[in-house]
Amino acid sequence: MPYPSLTPDTAAGVIARFLKARGVERIFALCGGHIMPIWMRADAEGIRIVDVRDERAAVYMAHAHGELTGGLGVALVTAGPGLTNAMTGIANAHIARAPVLVLSGGPPRPQENRGGLQDLPHVDLVRPITRYARTVREPSLVLQELDEAVSRAQGQGGEPGPVYLDFPTDTLRGEVPRPVQLEEHFRPKSRALLRPDDDDVAAAVDLLWSAKRPLVISGRGARGAGPELCALLDRLGAPYLDTGESKGLIPEDHGSVVAAMRGAIMGEADVVVTVGRRLDFQLAYGSPAVFGGARFLRIGDVASELRDNRRGTVELFAQPAAALAAIVRKAGNRAPAVDRAWVQSMRSKHEERAQKLRTSMRTAASDSAGRIHPNRLLAELQNQLEPDAVVIADGGDFLSFARVGLSCATYLDPGSLGCIGVGTPFGIAASLAFPDRQVVVATGDGAFGFNAMEIDTAVRHKAPVLVVVANNGAWQIEVHDQNDTHGKVVGTRLQFANHAAMARAFGMHAERVESAEDLQPAIARALANRPALLDVVVSPEARSSDGKSGLAWVPDLQPLAAWDEAERKWRGS
Ligand SMILES: Cc1ncc(C[n+]2csc(CCOP(=O)(O)OP(=O)(O)O)c2C)c(N)n1
Ligand SMILES: [Mg+2]
């Protein structure tokens, strides 16, 4: 064996020590020769390797870990197909702005560009979907590259998101001279607080405190700013909408929550406050066609959440928590101009609708073939969820039902990339990060299939997750669209496969549930025996709000049919 054993002073050893110093407790990974030096040194440093069945799942897991813990998610994937498999996960983290470090390897330098095993232009492939992407060929530069990459992943001076580094395998085996192993690179960097400008705060207060019908909407950038957001809502008495990015931030029983009035309130507000939220397709791109003459107050510490699509009358370039606190402080005892009757009426209509939904969910009837209504499944699930449960929703129609029907403290879903298939990997990472909380994945059968093999990972790693598959034997939201738009169903039906049998083959507690009466005890048994899977046969006849809104058929000007129509009228076309 011509190669010396891997010491802590090799590049691989230094990478592992760096990760350890930065508090990384686990790496989501799939093995391969090119990365084995990092793998073995990480293990030697006591970092747990969560070995998965597809690199895409490794990145999804790192993404969920990063988002849920506020720390850094790390994925380790091998060269060539290892990286190309990982790319959907990287793209999803890019759109979600999730702090993920992806590490890979490549052919040793003497073999570069000679037709070596798994040789691909990795950096070229991932550049448009990463904040930073480099090949590090020189062992003595490994530390500073890691240091800069992690800063960029965490959004220091830019948008957070995925970063990518790879290393030729001989570089990983190379020695890093002790003198260049500067302690300063190992040390975590303080996260500087971006404070708002005083004049901007004063202008924000003037705008908000003179608004009659203000509306506050939060997103990714508001995570961690729950108390400050609550304080603003209480002080101003403004109604509030969340979006999937920050669901759970404000408890649903808070008097500002008007989620069920989303459509109406977006058209009625006179001042719209976005807190760390893009005005993307989920918010009609902020278009005047939907938001009328509303003026915007935008709060964010990254450009896209401050400036995309619509400028603010006031723009607070600052960390949302700091900006919100400064606004409340500055407002002092000033009396808001909010139209209380309007807020009250929105709130009571919201409560009425929410109550109606809860009742209809509890009593939703099975279809003529006895298949359970998805809402009935969700109601039974909700009954057994603890207040601090983590919920991951995934799928088409079923995602739509679950997003509206389940309340929880912490929530993740495929996000604005619409990246279905994230459910099981997200759930595994969440349950490893929070083993004492309930973690429940509510997924469509189609979405489940993408990463179904990760149930093996859940079993081997004893990840206490419950996966609930809503089995309607189809990519049902697409079936509905084909029926409505094209009058023919082709290539969108699956089979009512027995996912429970599949899970049991991997040693997981799993049951198939075919009647509503069996739901309650089956959910209780599954929660008590995690990791577990429930394969619940649900009705393909049920139609979700997303299914009805036109989202599936992709209108030209706006994502939803009603907004598309409004946009057309507004443009005069
Ligand atoms: C990776 C990916 N492929 C395809 C799609 C398009 N798509 C969106 S929803 C959906 C159907 C999902 O089916 P399922 O998970 O079974 O949920 P259901 O609609 O049946 O409740 C599809 C194919 C997507 N969003 N992402
Ligand atoms: Mg389905």
Coordinates of C-alpha atoms and ligand atoms in Angstrom, one line a residue:
M1 CA 0.0 0.0 0.0
P2 CA 1.9 3.1 -1.3
Y3 CA -0.3 5.5 0.6
P4 CA 0.4 6.5 4.2
S5 CA -2.6 6.4 6.6
L6 CA -4.7 9.4 6.8
T7 CA -3.6 11.6 9.6
P8 CA -5.5 14.6 11.1
D9 CA -3.0 16.8 9.2
T10 CA -4.0 15.6 5.7
A11 CA -6.4 17.8 3.8
A12 CA -9.1 15.3 4.6
G13 CA -8.2 15.4 8.3
V14 CA -8.3 19.2 8.3
I15 CA -11.7 19.2 6.6
A16 CA -13.1 16.9 9.3
R17 CA -11.5 18.9 12.1
F18 CA -13.0 22.1 10.6
L19 CA -16.5 20.6 10.5
K20 CA -16.1 19.4 14.0
A21 CA -15.0 22.8 15.2
R22 CA -18.0 24.3 13.4
G23 CA -20.4 22.2 15.4
V24 CA -21.3 19.7 12.7
E25 CA -22.5 16.6 14.4
R26 CA -23.7 14.6 11.4
I27 CA -23.0 14.5 7.7
F28 CA -25.5 13.1 5.1
A29 CA -23.6 11.0 2.7
L30 CA -23.3 8.3 0.1
C31 CA -19.9 6.6 -0.2
G32 CA -17.4 6.5 -3.0
G33 CA -13.7 6.1 -3.4
H34 CA -13.1 9.8 -4.3
I35 CA -14.4 11.0 -1.0
M36 CA -13.4 8.2 1.2
P37 CA -10.6 10.1 2.9
I38 CA -13.1 12.8 4.1
W39 CA -15.5 10.1 5.2
M40 CA -13.0 8.2 7.3
R41 CA -11.6 11.3 8.9
A42 CA -15.0 12.6 9.7
D43 CA -15.8 9.3 11.4
A44 CA -12.5 9.5 13.3
E45 CA -13.5 12.9 14.6
G46 CA -16.7 11.5 15.9
I47 CA -19.0 13.0 13.3
R48 CA -21.9 10.7 12.5
I49 CA -22.2 9.6 8.9
V50 CA -25.9 9.3 8.0
D51 CA -25.4 7.0 4.9
V52 CA -28.3 7.3 2.5
R53 CA -29.5 5.5 -0.6
D54 CA -29.3 8.4 -3.2
E55 CA -27.3 11.6 -3.1
R56 CA -30.3 13.7 -3.8
A57 CA -31.7 12.6 -0.4
A58 CA -28.4 13.5 1.3
V59 CA -28.8 17.1 0.1
Y60 CA -32.5 17.2 1.0
M61 CA -31.5 16.0 4.5
A62 CA -28.7 18.6 4.8
H63 CA -31.2 21.2 3.7
A64 CA -33.8 20.3 6.3
H65 CA -31.1 20.1 9.0
G66 CA -29.9 23.6 8.1
E67 CA -33.3 25.1 8.0
L68 CA -34.6 23.5 11.1
T69 CA -31.6 24.0 13.4
G70 CA -30.3 27.3 12.0
G71 CA -26.9 25.6 11.7
L72 CA -25.1 24.3 8.7
G73 CA -26.3 21.2 6.8
V74 CA -23.5 19.1 5.3
A75 CA -23.8 16.6 2.4
L76 CA -20.9 14.5 1.2
V77 CA -21.3 12.9 -2.3
T78 CA -18.9 11.2 -4.6
A79 CA -17.7 12.4 -8.0
G80 CA -19.6 12.2 -11.3
P81 CA -23.0 10.6 -10.9
G82 CA -22.8 11.2 -7.1
L83 CA -22.8 14.9 -7.8
T84 CA -25.3 14.8 -10.7
N85 CA -27.7 12.9 -8.4
A86 CA -27.2 15.6 -5.8
M87 CA -28.1 18.4 -8.1
T88 CA -31.8 18.5 -7.6
G89 CA -31.2 18.8 -3.9
I90 CA -28.7 21.6 -4.5
A91 CA -31.2 23.4 -6.8
N92 CA -33.9 23.1 -4.1
A93 CA -31.6 24.5 -1.4
H94 CA -30.7 27.3 -3.9
I95 CA -34.3 28.3 -4.3
A96 CA -35.1 27.9 -0.6
R97 CA -32.0 29.8 0.4
A98 CA -31.0 27.0 2.8
P99 CA -27.5 26.9 4.3
V100 CA -26.0 23.8 2.9
L101 CA -22.3 22.7 2.3
V102 CA -21.9 20.1 -0.3
L103 CA -18.5 18.3 -0.4
S104 CA -17.3 16.1 -3.2
G105 CA -14.2 14.6 -4.7
G106 CA -12.7 14.2 -8.1
P107 CA -10.0 12.3 -10.0
P108 CA -6.4 12.8 -8.6
R109 CA -4.6 15.7 -10.3
P110 CA -2.4 13.5 -12.5
Q111 CA -5.5 12.0 -14.0
E112 CA -7.5 15.1 -14.6
N113 CA -9.1 15.4 -18.0
R114 CA -7.6 12.1 -19.2
G115 CA -10.9 10.2 -19.2
G116 CA -10.6 9.3 -15.5
L117 CA -13.3 7.5 -13.6
Q118 CA -16.3 9.8 -12.8
D119 CA -14.6 12.9 -14.2
L120 CA -17.1 15.7 -14.9
P121 CA -16.9 19.5 -14.8
H122 CA -18.6 19.6 -11.4
V123 CA -18.1 23.2 -10.7
D124 CA -19.5 24.2 -14.1
L125 CA -22.5 22.0 -13.4
V126 CA -23.4 23.5 -10.1
R127 CA -22.3 27.1 -10.5
P128 CA -25.7 28.6 -11.3
I129 CA -27.4 26.9 -8.4
T130 CA -24.8 27.6 -5.7
R131 CA -23.5 30.7 -3.9
Y132 CA -19.9 29.5 -4.2
A133 CA -18.4 26.6 -6.2
R134 CA -14.8 25.7 -6.4
T135 CA -12.3 22.9 -6.8
V136 CA -9.6 23.0 -4.2
R137 CA -6.4 21.5 -5.6
E138 CA -3.9 22.7 -3.1
P139 CA -4.0 21.1 0.4
S140 CA -2.7 24.2 2.1
L141 CA -5.7 26.2 0.9
V142 CA -8.4 23.8 2.2
L143 CA -9.1 25.6 5.4
Q144 CA -9.6 29.1 4.0
E145 CA -11.7 27.8 1.2
L146 CA -14.0 26.0 3.7
D147 CA -14.1 29.1 5.9
E148 CA -15.2 31.3 3.0
A149 CA -17.6 28.8 1.6
V150 CA -19.4 28.3 5.0
S151 CA -19.7 32.1 5.4
R152 CA -21.4 32.3 2.1
A153 CA -23.7 29.4 2.8
Q154 CA -24.8 31.2 5.9
G155 CA -25.5 34.4 4.0
Q156 CA -22.8 36.6 5.4
G157 CA -22.8 39.5 3.0
G158 CA -25.2 37.8 0.6
E159 CA -28.0 35.4 0.2
P160 CA -27.7 32.2 2.2
G161 CA -27.8 29.0 0.2
P162 CA -25.9 26.0 -1.0
V163 CA -22.1 26.1 -1.5
Y164 CA -20.0 23.5 -3.2
L165 CA -16.4 22.4 -2.8
D166 CA -14.6 19.4 -4.2
F167 CA -11.1 18.1 -4.0
P168 CA -9.1 15.8 -6.2
T169 CA -8.5 12.6 -4.1
D170 CA -4.7 13.1 -4.0
T171 CA -5.3 16.6 -2.6
L172 CA -7.3 15.0 0.2
R173 CA -4.4 12.7 1.0
G174 CA -1.9 15.6 0.9
E175 CA -0.4 17.1 4.0
V176 CA -1.5 20.6 5.2
P177 CA 1.5 22.2 6.7
R178 CA 0.9 23.0 10.4
P179 CA 1.8 26.7 10.2
V180 CA -1.0 27.3 7.6
Q181 CA -3.6 25.5 9.9
L182 CA -4.5 28.9 11.4
E183 CA -6.8 28.7 14.3
E184 CA -8.8 31.7 13.0
H185 CA -10.2 29.5 10.2
F186 CA -11.6 26.9 12.5
R187 CA -13.3 29.4 14.8
P188 CA -17.0 30.0 14.0
K189 CA -17.6 33.5 12.8
S190 CA -19.9 35.8 14.7
R191 CA -23.1 36.5 12.9
A192 CA -23.1 40.3 12.6
L193 CA -26.6 41.8 13.1
L194 CA -27.6 44.0 10.2
R195 CA -29.4 46.9 11.9
P196 CA -31.9 49.2 10.1
D197 CA -31.2 52.8 9.3
D198 CA -32.9 55.2 11.7
D199 CA -34.5 57.3 9.0
D200 CA -35.9 54.2 7.3
V201 CA -37.4 53.0 10.6
A202 CA -39.0 56.4 11.1
A203 CA -40.4 56.3 7.6
A204 CA -41.7 52.7 8.2
V205 CA -43.5 53.8 11.3
D206 CA -45.1 56.7 9.5
L207 CA -46.3 54.4 6.7
L208 CA -47.6 51.7 9.0
W209 CA -49.1 53.8 11.7
S210 CA -51.0 55.8 9.1
A211 CA -52.3 52.7 7.3
K212 CA -56.0 51.9 7.6
R213 CA -55.8 48.4 6.3
P214 CA -52.2 47.1 6.8
L215 CA -51.4 43.5 6.1
V216 CA -48.2 41.7 7.3
I217 CA -46.8 38.7 5.4
S218 CA -43.8 36.7 6.6
G219 CA -41.4 34.3 4.8
R220 CA -38.1 32.6 5.1
G221 CA -36.2 35.6 6.4
A222 CA -38.6 36.0 9.3
R223 CA -37.8 32.7 10.9
G224 CA -36.3 33.3 14.3
A225 CA -38.1 36.6 14.5
G226 CA -41.3 35.2 15.9
P227 CA -41.4 37.3 19.2
E228 CA -40.6 40.5 17.4
L229 CA -43.2 39.8 14.7
C230 CA -45.8 39.0 17.4
A231 CA -44.9 42.3 19.2
L232 CA -45.5 44.3 16.0
L233 CA -48.8 42.5 15.2
D234 CA -50.0 43.1 18.8
R235 CA -48.9 46.7 18.8
L236 CA -50.4 47.6 15.4
G237 CA -53.4 45.2 15.5
A238 CA -52.7 44.3 11.9
P239 CA -53.9 41.1 10.2
Y240 CA -51.3 38.6 9.2
L241 CA -50.7 35.9 6.5
D242 CA -47.9 33.4 6.6
T243 CA -46.7 31.3 3.7
G244 CA -45.2 27.8 3.7
E245 CA -41.8 29.3 4.4
S246 CA -42.7 30.4 7.9
K247 CA -45.8 28.4 8.8
G248 CA -45.9 28.0 12.6
L249 CA -44.0 31.2 13.4
I250 CA -47.2 32.9 14.7
P251 CA -49.6 30.5 16.5
E252 CA -52.9 30.0 14.7
D253 CA -54.9 31.3 17.7
H254 CA -53.2 34.7 17.5
G255 CA -55.8 37.4 16.8
S256 CA -54.0 38.6 13.7
V257 CA -54.1 35.3 11.8
V258 CA -56.5 35.5 8.8
A259 CA -55.1 32.7 6.7
A260 CA -58.5 31.6 5.4
M261 CA -59.1 35.1 4.0
R262 CA -55.9 35.1 1.9
G263 CA -57.6 35.9 -1.4
A264 CA -59.8 38.7 -0.2
I265 CA -57.4 40.4 2.1
M266 CA -54.6 40.7 -0.6
G267 CA -56.9 42.8 -2.6
E268 CA -58.1 45.0 0.2
A269 CA -54.9 46.0 2.1
D270 CA -53.6 49.5 1.7
V271 CA -50.1 48.8 3.1
V272 CA -48.5 45.4 2.6
V273 CA -45.5 44.5 4.8
T274 CA -43.3 41.7 3.6
V275 CA -41.0 40.4 6.3
G276 CA -38.2 38.3 4.8
R277 CA -40.6 37.2 2.0
R278 CA -40.2 37.3 -1.7
L279 CA -43.1 38.5 -3.8
D280 CA -42.9 35.3 -5.8
F281 CA -45.6 33.3 -7.6
Q282 CA -47.3 32.5 -4.3
L283 CA -47.9 36.2 -3.7
A284 CA -48.9 37.0 -7.3
Y285 CA -45.6 38.7 -7.9
G286 CA -46.9 41.6 -5.9
S287 CA -48.9 42.7 -8.9
P288 CA -51.2 45.7 -8.7
A289 CA -53.7 43.5 -10.5
V290 CA -54.0 41.5 -7.3
F291 CA -52.8 44.0 -4.6
G292 CA -54.6 47.0 -6.1
G293 CA -53.1 50.3 -5.1
A294 CA -51.4 49.0 -1.9
R295 CA -48.1 50.4 -1.0
F296 CA -45.4 48.1 0.2
L297 CA -43.1 48.1 3.2
R298 CA -40.4 45.6 2.6
I299 CA -38.1 44.2 5.3
G300 CA -35.3 41.9 4.5
D301 CA -31.5 41.3 4.8
V302 CA -31.1 39.8 1.3
A303 CA -31.8 41.5 -2.0
S304 CA -34.5 39.1 -3.3
E305 CA -36.6 39.5 -0.1
L306 CA -36.2 43.2 -0.2
R307 CA -36.5 44.1 -3.8
D308 CA -38.0 41.3 -6.0
N309 CA -40.9 42.4 -8.3
R310 CA -42.1 45.4 -6.3
R311 CA -40.2 48.3 -4.7
G312 CA -41.3 49.3 -1.2
T313 CA -42.4 52.8 -0.4
V314 CA -40.1 52.1 2.5
E315 CA -37.4 49.4 2.3
L316 CA -35.7 48.3 5.5
F317 CA -32.5 46.6 4.6
A318 CA -31.9 44.9 7.9
Q319 CA -32.3 41.6 9.8
P320 CA -36.0 41.2 10.2
A321 CA -35.9 40.7 14.0
A322 CA -33.9 43.9 14.4
A323 CA -36.1 45.9 12.0
L324 CA -39.3 44.8 13.6
A325 CA -38.1 45.6 17.1
A326 CA -36.8 49.0 16.0
I327 CA -40.3 49.8 14.4
V328 CA -42.1 48.9 17.6
R329 CA -39.6 50.9 19.7
K330 CA -39.9 53.9 17.5
A331 CA -43.7 53.9 17.4
G332 CA -43.8 54.2 21.1
N333 CA -47.3 55.1 22.3
R334 CA -48.4 56.4 18.9
A335 CA -52.0 55.3 18.1
P336 CA -52.3 53.3 14.9
A337 CA -54.9 54.4 12.3
V338 CA -55.9 50.8 11.7
D339 CA -59.6 50.3 10.8
R340 CA -60.5 48.0 13.6
A341 CA -63.9 47.1 12.2
W342 CA -62.2 45.9 9.0
V343 CA -59.7 43.8 10.9
Q344 CA -62.4 42.3 13.1
S345 CA -64.5 41.4 10.2
M346 CA -61.6 39.7 8.4
R347 CA -60.7 37.8 11.6
S348 CA -64.2 36.6 12.3
K349 CA -64.7 35.5 8.7
H350 CA -61.4 33.7 9.0
E351 CA -62.5 32.0 12.2
E352 CA -65.8 31.0 10.7
R353 CA -64.1 29.4 7.7
A354 CA -61.4 27.8 9.8
Q355 CA -64.1 26.3 12.1
K356 CA -66.1 25.1 9.1
L357 CA -62.9 23.5 7.7
R358 CA -62.2 21.7 11.0
T359 CA -65.7 20.3 11.2
S360 CA -65.8 19.2 7.6
M361 CA -62.4 17.6 8.0
R362 CA -63.6 15.6 11.0
T363 CA -66.7 14.4 9.2
A364 CA -65.4 14.1 5.6
A365 CA -67.1 11.0 4.2
S366 CA -65.3 8.2 2.3
D367 CA -66.1 7.8 -1.4
S368 CA -68.5 5.2 -2.8
A369 CA -65.7 2.7 -2.9
G370 CA -65.0 3.3 0.8
R371 CA -61.8 5.1 0.2
I372 CA -61.0 7.7 3.0
H373 CA -61.2 11.4 2.3
P374 CA -57.7 13.0 2.6
N375 CA -59.1 15.6 5.0
R376 CA -60.4 12.8 7.3
L377 CA -56.9 11.3 7.4
L378 CA -55.5 14.8 8.3
A379 CA -58.1 15.4 11.0
E380 CA -57.2 12.1 12.7
L381 CA -53.5 12.9 12.4
Q382 CA -54.0 16.3 13.8
N383 CA -55.8 14.8 16.8
Q384 CA -52.7 13.0 17.8
L385 CA -50.1 15.7 17.1
E386 CA -48.4 17.3 20.0
P387 CA -48.1 21.1 20.1
D388 CA -44.4 21.1 19.1
A389 CA -44.7 18.5 16.3
V390 CA -42.7 19.0 13.1
V391 CA -44.8 18.4 10.0
I392 CA -43.4 17.9 6.5
A393 CA -46.0 18.0 3.7
D394 CA -45.4 16.7 0.2
G395 CA -47.3 15.8 -2.9
G396 CA -49.8 17.4 -5.2
D397 CA -53.4 17.4 -4.1
F398 CA -52.4 15.9 -0.8
L399 CA -49.8 18.7 -0.2
S400 CA -52.6 21.2 -0.7
F401 CA -54.9 19.5 1.7
A402 CA -52.1 19.1 4.3
R403 CA -50.8 22.6 4.0
V404 CA -54.2 24.0 4.8
G405 CA -55.5 21.3 7.1
L406 CA -52.6 20.6 9.5
S407 CA -51.4 23.1 12.1
C408 CA -48.0 22.6 13.8
A409 CA -45.2 24.5 15.3
T410 CA -42.7 23.7 12.6
Y411 CA -43.3 23.0 9.0
L412 CA -41.5 22.2 5.8
D413 CA -42.7 21.4 2.3
P414 CA -41.3 21.3 -1.3
G415 CA -41.1 25.1 -1.3
S416 CA -41.3 27.3 -4.3
L417 CA -39.2 25.0 -6.5
G418 CA -42.2 22.7 -6.2
C419 CA -39.6 20.0 -5.5
I420 CA -41.8 17.0 -4.6
G421 CA -40.1 14.0 -3.1
V422 CA -38.5 15.9 -0.3
G423 CA -40.8 14.5 2.4
T424 CA -39.1 11.3 3.6
P425 CA -35.6 12.7 3.6
F426 CA -36.7 16.0 5.2
G427 CA -38.5 13.9 7.9
I428 CA -35.5 11.7 8.6
A429 CA -33.2 14.7 9.1
A430 CA -35.8 16.5 11.2
S431 CA -36.3 13.4 13.4
L432 CA -32.5 13.0 13.9
A433 CA -32.2 16.7 14.8
F434 CA -35.2 16.6 17.2
P435 CA -35.5 13.0 18.4
D436 CA -37.8 14.1 21.3
R437 CA -40.4 15.8 19.1
Q438 CA -43.0 14.1 16.9
V439 CA -41.9 14.3 13.3
V440 CA -44.6 13.4 10.8
V441 CA -44.3 13.3 7.0
A442 CA -47.7 13.7 5.2
T443 CA -47.0 12.7 1.6
G444 CA -48.8 11.8 -1.6
D445 CA -48.0 8.3 -3.0
G446 CA -46.3 9.8 -6.1
A447 CA -44.1 12.2 -4.1
F448 CA -43.2 9.3 -1.7
G449 CA -41.9 7.2 -4.5
F450 CA -39.0 9.5 -5.4
N451 CA -37.2 8.7 -2.2
A452 CA -39.1 5.7 -1.0
M453 CA -35.8 3.8 -0.5
E454 CA -34.9 6.2 2.3
I455 CA -37.2 4.2 4.6
D456 CA -34.2 1.9 4.7
T457 CA -32.0 4.8 5.9
A458 CA -34.7 5.7 8.6
V459 CA -34.6 2.1 9.9
R460 CA -30.8 1.7 9.9
H461 CA -30.4 5.1 11.6
K462 CA -33.4 4.7 14.0
A463 CA -34.7 8.0 12.8
P464 CA -38.0 8.4 14.7
V465 CA -40.1 9.6 11.9
L466 CA -43.7 8.7 10.9
V467 CA -44.3 8.7 7.2
V468 CA -48.0 8.8 6.2
V469 CA -48.6 8.0 2.6
A470 CA -51.9 9.3 1.1
N471 CA -52.3 6.5 -1.4
N472 CA -54.7 7.6 -4.2
G473 CA -53.0 5.4 -6.8
A474 CA -52.1 8.4 -8.9
W475 CA -50.4 11.7 -9.5
Q476 CA -53.9 12.9 -8.8
I477 CA -53.5 16.6 -9.2
E478 CA -52.3 16.0 -12.7
V479 CA -55.2 13.6 -13.3
H480 CA -57.7 16.3 -12.4
D481 CA -55.9 18.7 -14.7
Q482 CA -55.9 16.3 -17.6
N483 CA -59.6 15.7 -17.1
D484 CA -60.4 19.4 -16.9
T485 CA -58.1 20.7 -19.6
H486 CA -57.6 17.9 -22.0
G487 CA -60.5 15.5 -21.4
K488 CA -58.2 12.5 -21.4
V489 CA -56.1 10.8 -18.7
V490 CA -52.7 9.5 -19.8
G491 CA -49.6 8.5 -17.9
T492 CA -50.7 10.0 -14.6
R493 CA -52.2 7.0 -12.9
L494 CA -50.2 4.8 -10.6
Q495 CA -51.4 1.7 -8.8
F496 CA -52.7 1.3 -5.2
A497 CA -49.4 -0.3 -4.4
N498 CA -48.9 -1.6 -0.9
H499 CA -46.3 0.8 0.5
A500 CA -46.6 -0.7 4.0
A501 CA -45.5 -4.1 2.7
M502 CA -42.5 -2.4 1.1
A503 CA -41.6 -0.6 4.4
R504 CA -42.0 -3.9 6.4
A505 CA -39.5 -5.5 4.0
F506 CA -37.0 -3.0 5.3
G507 CA -37.8 -3.7 9.0
M508 CA -40.1 -0.7 9.6
H509 CA -43.3 -0.8 11.5
A510 CA -45.9 -0.3 8.8
E511 CA -49.6 -0.7 8.3
R512 CA -52.0 -0.3 5.5
V513 CA -55.2 1.5 6.4
E514 CA -58.3 1.1 4.3
S515 CA -61.1 2.4 6.4
A516 CA -61.6 5.6 8.4
E517 CA -62.5 3.7 11.6
D518 CA -59.0 2.1 11.6
L519 CA -57.1 5.4 11.4
Q520 CA -57.1 6.4 15.0
P521 CA -55.6 3.2 16.5
A522 CA -53.2 2.8 13.5
I523 CA -51.8 6.3 14.0
A524 CA -51.4 5.7 17.7
R525 CA -49.5 2.5 17.1
A526 CA -47.4 4.1 14.4
L527 CA -46.5 7.1 16.6
A528 CA -45.4 4.7 19.3
N529 CA -43.3 2.6 17.0
R530 CA -41.3 5.1 15.0
P531 CA -39.8 4.9 12.5
A532 CA -43.1 3.9 11.0
L533 CA -45.1 4.2 7.9
L534 CA -48.9 4.2 7.3
D535 CA -50.1 3.5 3.8
V536 CA -53.6 5.1 3.8
V537 CA -55.8 4.4 0.9
V538 CA -57.5 7.8 0.1
S539 CA -60.0 8.8 -2.4
P540 CA -58.8 10.1 -5.8
E541 CA -62.1 11.9 -6.1
A542 CA -61.3 14.5 -3.5
R543 CA -60.2 17.9 -5.0
S544 CA -57.9 20.2 -3.2
S545 CA -57.8 24.0 -3.4
D546 CA -54.6 23.9 -5.4
G547 CA -56.3 21.4 -7.8
K548 CA -59.2 23.8 -8.2
S549 CA -57.3 27.1 -8.4
G550 CA -55.6 26.4 -11.8
L551 CA -52.1 26.0 -10.4
A552 CA -51.7 22.7 -12.3
W553 CA -52.4 24.0 -15.7
V554 CA -49.9 26.8 -15.6
P555 CA -51.7 30.0 -16.8
D556 CA -49.6 32.5 -18.8
L557 CA -49.5 35.6 -16.6
Q558 CA -50.1 34.4 -13.1
P559 CA -50.0 31.0 -11.4
L560 CA -53.6 30.9 -10.4
A561 CA -56.6 31.2 -12.7
A562 CA -58.2 34.0 -10.8
W563 CA -55.0 36.1 -10.6
D564 CA -54.4 35.4 -14.3
E565 CA -57.8 36.7 -15.1
A566 CA -57.2 39.8 -12.9
E567 CA -53.8 40.4 -14.5
R568 CA -55.3 40.2 -18.0
K569 CA -58.0 42.7 -17.1
W570 CA -55.5 45.1 -15.5
R571 CA -53.2 44.9 -18.5
G572 CA -56.1 45.6 -20.7
S573 CA -55.5 42.5 -22.8
Ligands
LIG1 C1 -39.8 16.6 -9.1 C2 -41.2 16.9 -9.6 N1 -41.7 16.2 -10.6 C3 -43.0 16.5 -11.1 C4 -43.7 17.5 -10.5 C5 -45.1 17.8 -11.0 N2 -46.1 17.4 -10.0 C6 -46.6 18.3 -9.1 S1 -47.7 17.6 -8.1 C7 -47.6 16.1 -8.8 C8 -48.4 14.9 -8.4 C9 -48.1 14.4 -7.0 O1 -48.7 13.2 -6.8 P1 -48.9 12.7 -5.4 O2 -47.7 12.9 -4.6 O3 -49.4 11.3 -5.4 O4 -50.0 13.6 -4.8 P2 -51.6 13.6 -5.2 O5 -51.7 14.8 -6.2 O6 -51.9 12.3 -5.8 O7 -52.3 13.9 -3.9 C10 -46.6 16.2 -9.9 C11 -46.2 15.0 -10.7 C12 -43.0 18.2 -9.5 N3 -43.6 19.2 -8.9 N4 -41.8 17.9 -9.1
MG2 MG -51.2 10.5 -5.3

